[in-house]
mmCIF file with all atom_site columns, C-alpha atoms in Angstrom:
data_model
loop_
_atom_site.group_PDB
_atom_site.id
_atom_site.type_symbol
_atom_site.label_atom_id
_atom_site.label_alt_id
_atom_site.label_comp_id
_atom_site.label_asym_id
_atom_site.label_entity_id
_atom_site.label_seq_id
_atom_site.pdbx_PDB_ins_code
_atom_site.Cartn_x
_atom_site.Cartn_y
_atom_site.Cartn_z
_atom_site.occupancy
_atom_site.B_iso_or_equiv
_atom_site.pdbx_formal_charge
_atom_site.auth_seq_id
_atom_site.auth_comp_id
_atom_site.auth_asym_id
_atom_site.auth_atom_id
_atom_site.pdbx_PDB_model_num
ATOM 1   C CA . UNK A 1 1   ? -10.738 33.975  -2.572  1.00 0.00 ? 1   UNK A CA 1
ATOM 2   C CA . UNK A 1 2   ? -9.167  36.354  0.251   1.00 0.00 ? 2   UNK A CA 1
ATOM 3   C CA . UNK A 1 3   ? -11.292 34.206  2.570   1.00 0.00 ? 3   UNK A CA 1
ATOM 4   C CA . UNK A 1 4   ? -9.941  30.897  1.753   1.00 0.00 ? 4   UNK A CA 1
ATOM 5   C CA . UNK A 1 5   ? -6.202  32.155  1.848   1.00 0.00 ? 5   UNK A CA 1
ATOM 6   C CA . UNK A 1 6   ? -7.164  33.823  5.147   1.00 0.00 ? 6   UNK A CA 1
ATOM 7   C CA . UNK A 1 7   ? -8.771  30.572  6.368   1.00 0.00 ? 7   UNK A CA 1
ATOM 8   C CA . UNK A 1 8   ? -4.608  28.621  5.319   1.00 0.00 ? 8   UNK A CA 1
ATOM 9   C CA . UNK A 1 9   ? -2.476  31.089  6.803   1.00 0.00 ? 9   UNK A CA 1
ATOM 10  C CA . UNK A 1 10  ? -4.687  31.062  9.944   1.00 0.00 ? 10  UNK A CA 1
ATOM 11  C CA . UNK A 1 11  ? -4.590  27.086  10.187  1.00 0.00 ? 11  UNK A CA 1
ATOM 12  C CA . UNK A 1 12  ? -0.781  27.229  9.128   1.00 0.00 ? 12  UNK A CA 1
ATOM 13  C CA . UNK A 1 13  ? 0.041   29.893  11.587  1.00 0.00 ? 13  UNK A CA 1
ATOM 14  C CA . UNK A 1 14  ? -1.439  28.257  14.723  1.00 0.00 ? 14  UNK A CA 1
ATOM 15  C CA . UNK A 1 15  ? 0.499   25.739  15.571  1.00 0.00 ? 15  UNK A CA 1
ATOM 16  C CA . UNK A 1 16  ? -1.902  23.316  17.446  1.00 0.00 ? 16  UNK A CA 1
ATOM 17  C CA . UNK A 1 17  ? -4.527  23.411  14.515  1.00 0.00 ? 17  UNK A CA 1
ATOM 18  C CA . UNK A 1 18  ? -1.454  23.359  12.107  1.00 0.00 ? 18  UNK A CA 1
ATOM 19  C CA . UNK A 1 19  ? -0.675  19.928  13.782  1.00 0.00 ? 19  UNK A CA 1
ATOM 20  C CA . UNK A 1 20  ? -4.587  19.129  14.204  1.00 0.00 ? 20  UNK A CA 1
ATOM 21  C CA . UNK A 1 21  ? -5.029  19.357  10.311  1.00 0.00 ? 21  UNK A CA 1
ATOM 22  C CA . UNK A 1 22  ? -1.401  17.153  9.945   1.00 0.00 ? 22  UNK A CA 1
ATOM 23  C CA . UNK A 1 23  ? -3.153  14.516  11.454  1.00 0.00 ? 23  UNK A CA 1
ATOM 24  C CA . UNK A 1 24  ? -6.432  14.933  9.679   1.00 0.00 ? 24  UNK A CA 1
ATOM 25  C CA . UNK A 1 25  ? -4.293  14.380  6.798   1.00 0.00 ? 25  UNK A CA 1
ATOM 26  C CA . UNK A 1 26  ? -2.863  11.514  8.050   1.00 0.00 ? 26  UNK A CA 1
ATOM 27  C CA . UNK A 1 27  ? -6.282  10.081  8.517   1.00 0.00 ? 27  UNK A CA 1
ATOM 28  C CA . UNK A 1 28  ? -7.997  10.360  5.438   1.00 0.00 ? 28  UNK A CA 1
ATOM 29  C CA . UNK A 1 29  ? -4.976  9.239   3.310   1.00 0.00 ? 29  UNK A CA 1
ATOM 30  C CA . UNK A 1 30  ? -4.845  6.237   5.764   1.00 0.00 ? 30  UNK A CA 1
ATOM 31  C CA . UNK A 1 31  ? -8.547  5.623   5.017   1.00 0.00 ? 31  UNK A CA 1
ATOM 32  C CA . UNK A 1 32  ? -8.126  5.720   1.280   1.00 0.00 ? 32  UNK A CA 1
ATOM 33  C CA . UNK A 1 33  ? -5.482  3.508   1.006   1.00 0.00 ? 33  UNK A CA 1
ATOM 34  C CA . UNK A 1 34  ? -7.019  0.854   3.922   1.00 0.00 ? 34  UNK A CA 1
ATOM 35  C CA . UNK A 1 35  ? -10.151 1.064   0.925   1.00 0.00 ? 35  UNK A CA 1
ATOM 36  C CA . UNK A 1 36  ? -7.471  0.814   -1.596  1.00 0.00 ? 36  UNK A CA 1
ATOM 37  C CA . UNK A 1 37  ? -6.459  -2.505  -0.098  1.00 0.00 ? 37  UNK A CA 1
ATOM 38  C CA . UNK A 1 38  ? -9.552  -3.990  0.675   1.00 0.00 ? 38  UNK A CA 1
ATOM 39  C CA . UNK A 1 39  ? -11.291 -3.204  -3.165  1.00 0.00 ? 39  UNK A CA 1
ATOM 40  C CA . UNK A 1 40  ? -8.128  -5.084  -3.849  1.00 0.00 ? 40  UNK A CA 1
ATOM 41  C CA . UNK A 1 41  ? -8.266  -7.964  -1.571  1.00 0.00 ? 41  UNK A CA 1
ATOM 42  C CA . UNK A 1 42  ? -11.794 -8.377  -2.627  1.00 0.00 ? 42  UNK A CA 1
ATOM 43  C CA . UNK A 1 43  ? -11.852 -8.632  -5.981  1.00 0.00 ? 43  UNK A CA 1
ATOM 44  C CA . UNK A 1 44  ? -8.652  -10.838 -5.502  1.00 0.00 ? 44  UNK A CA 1
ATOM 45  C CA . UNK A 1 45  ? -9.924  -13.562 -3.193  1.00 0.00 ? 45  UNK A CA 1
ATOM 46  C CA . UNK A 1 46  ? -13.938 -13.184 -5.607  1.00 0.00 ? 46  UNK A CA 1
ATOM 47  C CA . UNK A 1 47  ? -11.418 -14.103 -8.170  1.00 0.00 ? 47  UNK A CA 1
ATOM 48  C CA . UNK A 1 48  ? -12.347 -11.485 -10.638 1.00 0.00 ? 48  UNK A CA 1
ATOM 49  C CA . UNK A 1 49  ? -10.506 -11.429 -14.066 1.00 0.00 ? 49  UNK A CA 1
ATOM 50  C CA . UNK A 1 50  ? -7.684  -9.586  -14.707 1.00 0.00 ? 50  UNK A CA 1
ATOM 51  C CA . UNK A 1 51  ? -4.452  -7.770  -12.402 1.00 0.00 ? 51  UNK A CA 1
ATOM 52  C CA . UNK A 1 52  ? -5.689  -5.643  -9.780  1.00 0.00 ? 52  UNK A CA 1
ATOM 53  C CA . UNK A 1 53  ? -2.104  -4.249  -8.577  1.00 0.00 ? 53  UNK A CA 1
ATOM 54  C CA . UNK A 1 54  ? -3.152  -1.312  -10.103 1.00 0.00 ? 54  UNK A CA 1
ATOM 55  C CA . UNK A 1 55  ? -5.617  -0.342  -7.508  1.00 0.00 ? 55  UNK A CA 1
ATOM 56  C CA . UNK A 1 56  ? -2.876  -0.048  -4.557  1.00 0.00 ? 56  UNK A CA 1
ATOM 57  C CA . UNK A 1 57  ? -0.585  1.268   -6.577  1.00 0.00 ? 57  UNK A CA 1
ATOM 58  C CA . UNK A 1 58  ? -1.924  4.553   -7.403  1.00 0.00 ? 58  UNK A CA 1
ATOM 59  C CA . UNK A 1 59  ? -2.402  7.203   -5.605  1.00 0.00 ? 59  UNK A CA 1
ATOM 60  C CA . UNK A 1 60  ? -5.143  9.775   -4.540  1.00 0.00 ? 60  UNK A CA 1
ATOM 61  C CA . UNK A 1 61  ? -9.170  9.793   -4.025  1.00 0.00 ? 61  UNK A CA 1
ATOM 62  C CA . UNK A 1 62  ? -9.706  8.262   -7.492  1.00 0.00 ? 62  UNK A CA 1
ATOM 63  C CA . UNK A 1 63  ? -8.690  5.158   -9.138  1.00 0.00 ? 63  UNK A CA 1
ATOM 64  C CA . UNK A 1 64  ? -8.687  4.094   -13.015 1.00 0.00 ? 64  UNK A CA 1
ATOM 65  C CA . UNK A 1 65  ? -10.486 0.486   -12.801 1.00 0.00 ? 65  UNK A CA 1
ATOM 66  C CA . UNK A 1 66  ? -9.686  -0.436  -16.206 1.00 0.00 ? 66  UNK A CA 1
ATOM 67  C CA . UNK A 1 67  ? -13.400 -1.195  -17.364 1.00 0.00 ? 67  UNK A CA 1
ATOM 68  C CA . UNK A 1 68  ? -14.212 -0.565  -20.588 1.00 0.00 ? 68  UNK A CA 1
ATOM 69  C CA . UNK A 1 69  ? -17.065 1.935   -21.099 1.00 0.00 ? 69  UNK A CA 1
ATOM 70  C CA . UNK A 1 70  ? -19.836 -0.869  -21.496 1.00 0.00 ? 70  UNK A CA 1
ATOM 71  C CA . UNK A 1 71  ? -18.717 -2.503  -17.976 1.00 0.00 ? 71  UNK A CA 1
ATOM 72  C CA . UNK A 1 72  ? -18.843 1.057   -16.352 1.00 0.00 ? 72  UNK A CA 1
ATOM 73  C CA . UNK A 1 73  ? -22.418 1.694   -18.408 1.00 0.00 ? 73  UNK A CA 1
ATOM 74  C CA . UNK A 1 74  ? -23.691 -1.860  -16.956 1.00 0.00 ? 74  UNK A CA 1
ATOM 75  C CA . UNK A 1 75  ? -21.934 -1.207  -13.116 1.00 0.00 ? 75  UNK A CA 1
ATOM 76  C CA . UNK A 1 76  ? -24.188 1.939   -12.874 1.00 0.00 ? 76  UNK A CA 1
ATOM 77  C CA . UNK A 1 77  ? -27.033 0.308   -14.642 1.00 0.00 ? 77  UNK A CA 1
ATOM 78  C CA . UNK A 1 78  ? -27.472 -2.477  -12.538 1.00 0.00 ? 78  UNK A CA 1
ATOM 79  C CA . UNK A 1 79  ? -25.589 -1.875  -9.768  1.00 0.00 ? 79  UNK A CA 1
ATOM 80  C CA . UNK A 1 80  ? -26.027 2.350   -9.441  1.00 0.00 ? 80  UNK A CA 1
ATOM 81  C CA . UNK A 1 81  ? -22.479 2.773   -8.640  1.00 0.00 ? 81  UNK A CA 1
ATOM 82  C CA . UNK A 1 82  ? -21.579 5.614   -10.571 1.00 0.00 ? 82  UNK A CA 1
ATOM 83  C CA . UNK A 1 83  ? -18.189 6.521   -12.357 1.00 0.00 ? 83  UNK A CA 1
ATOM 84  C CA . UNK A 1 84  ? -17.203 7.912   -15.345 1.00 0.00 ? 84  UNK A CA 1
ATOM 85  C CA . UNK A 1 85  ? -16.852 5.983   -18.669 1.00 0.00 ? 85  UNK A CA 1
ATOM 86  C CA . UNK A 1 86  ? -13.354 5.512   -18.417 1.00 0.00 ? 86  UNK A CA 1
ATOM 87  C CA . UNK A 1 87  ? -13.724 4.194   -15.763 1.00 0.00 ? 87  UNK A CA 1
ATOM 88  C CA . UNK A 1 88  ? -11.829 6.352   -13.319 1.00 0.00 ? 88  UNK A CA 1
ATOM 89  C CA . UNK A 1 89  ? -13.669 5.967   -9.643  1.00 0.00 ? 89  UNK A CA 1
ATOM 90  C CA . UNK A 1 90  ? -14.016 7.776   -6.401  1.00 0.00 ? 90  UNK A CA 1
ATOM 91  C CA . UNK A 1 91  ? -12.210 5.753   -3.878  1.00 0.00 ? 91  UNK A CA 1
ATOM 92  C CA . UNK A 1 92  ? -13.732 7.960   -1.644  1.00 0.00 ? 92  UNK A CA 1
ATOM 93  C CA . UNK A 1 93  ? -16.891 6.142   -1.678  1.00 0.00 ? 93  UNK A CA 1
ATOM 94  C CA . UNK A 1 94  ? -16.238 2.914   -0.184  1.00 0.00 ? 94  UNK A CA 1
ATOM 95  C CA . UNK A 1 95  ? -16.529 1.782   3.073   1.00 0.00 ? 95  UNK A CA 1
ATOM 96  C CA . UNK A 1 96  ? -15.965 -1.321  4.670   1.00 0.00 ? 96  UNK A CA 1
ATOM 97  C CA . UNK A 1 97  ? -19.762 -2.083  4.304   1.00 0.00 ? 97  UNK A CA 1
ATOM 98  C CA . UNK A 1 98  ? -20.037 -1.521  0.561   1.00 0.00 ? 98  UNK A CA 1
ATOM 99  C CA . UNK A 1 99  ? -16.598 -2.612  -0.122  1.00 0.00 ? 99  UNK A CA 1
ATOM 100 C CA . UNK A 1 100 ? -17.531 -6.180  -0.824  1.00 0.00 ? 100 UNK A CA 1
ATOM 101 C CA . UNK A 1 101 ? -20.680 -4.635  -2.980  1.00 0.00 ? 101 UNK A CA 1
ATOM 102 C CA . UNK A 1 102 ? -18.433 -3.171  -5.413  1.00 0.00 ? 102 UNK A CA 1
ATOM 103 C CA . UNK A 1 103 ? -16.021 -5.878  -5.764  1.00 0.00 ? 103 UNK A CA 1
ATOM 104 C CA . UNK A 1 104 ? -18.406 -8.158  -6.705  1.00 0.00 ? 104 UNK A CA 1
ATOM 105 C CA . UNK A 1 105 ? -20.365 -5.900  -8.580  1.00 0.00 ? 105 UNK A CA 1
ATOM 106 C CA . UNK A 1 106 ? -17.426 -5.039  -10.439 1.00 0.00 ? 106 UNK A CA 1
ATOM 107 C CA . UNK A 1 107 ? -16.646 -8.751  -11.075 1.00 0.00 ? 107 UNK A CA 1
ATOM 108 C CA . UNK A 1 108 ? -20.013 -9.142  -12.689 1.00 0.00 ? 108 UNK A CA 1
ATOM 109 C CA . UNK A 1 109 ? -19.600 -6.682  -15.012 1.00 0.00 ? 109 UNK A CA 1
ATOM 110 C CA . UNK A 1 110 ? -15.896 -7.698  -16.168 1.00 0.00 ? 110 UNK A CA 1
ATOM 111 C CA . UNK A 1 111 ? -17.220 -11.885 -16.670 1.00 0.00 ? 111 UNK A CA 1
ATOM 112 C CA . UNK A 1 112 ? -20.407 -9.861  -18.053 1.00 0.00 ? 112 UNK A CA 1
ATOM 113 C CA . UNK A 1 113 ? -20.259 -7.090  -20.273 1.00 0.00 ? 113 UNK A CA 1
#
């Protein structure tokens, strides 16, 4: 534990890798949302069932899809993308070449399941 707290006060006290790990920051949260937007955009233009708002407007590295335990049961059955029953997802995972995977992954499992 004394490492770790070590490990913040050193980045915080420097003030070039304080502003290096700003930016890091600034990077990743700008990478989840861009994923955000295009799981979003995705399932919006496959035309996939439902309101989809939800996914760009919450925050974080994980996102509550709204599928029901049997669409999250048959999304890592068929399509081994994994997330847990209630279907609560790493946004983490995407990329802009598997982003399209999951959409329409997802929007076989919502006309599907």
């Amino acid at each position: 534990y004394q490492r770790r707290v070590h490990g913040v006060q050193t980045i915080i006290g420097d003030s070039q890798l304080f502003e290096e790990w700003k930016q890091e920051l600034v990077q990743v949260s700008g990478r989840i949302i861009q994923m955000r937007t295009l799981l979003r955009q995705e399932l919006e233009s496959l035309g996939t069932q439902g309101n989809w708002d939800h996914i760009t407007s919450q925050i974080g590295m994980f996102s509550y899809t709204g599928l029901t335990p049997k669409q999250c049961d048959l999304l890592t059955q068929k399509y081994h993308i994994y997330l847990v029953k209630n279907g609560r997802i790493s946004i983490c995972g995407l990329t802009t070449k598997n982003v399209s995977y999951v959409a329409r992954a997802i929007k076989d499992v919502v006309e599907n399941a």
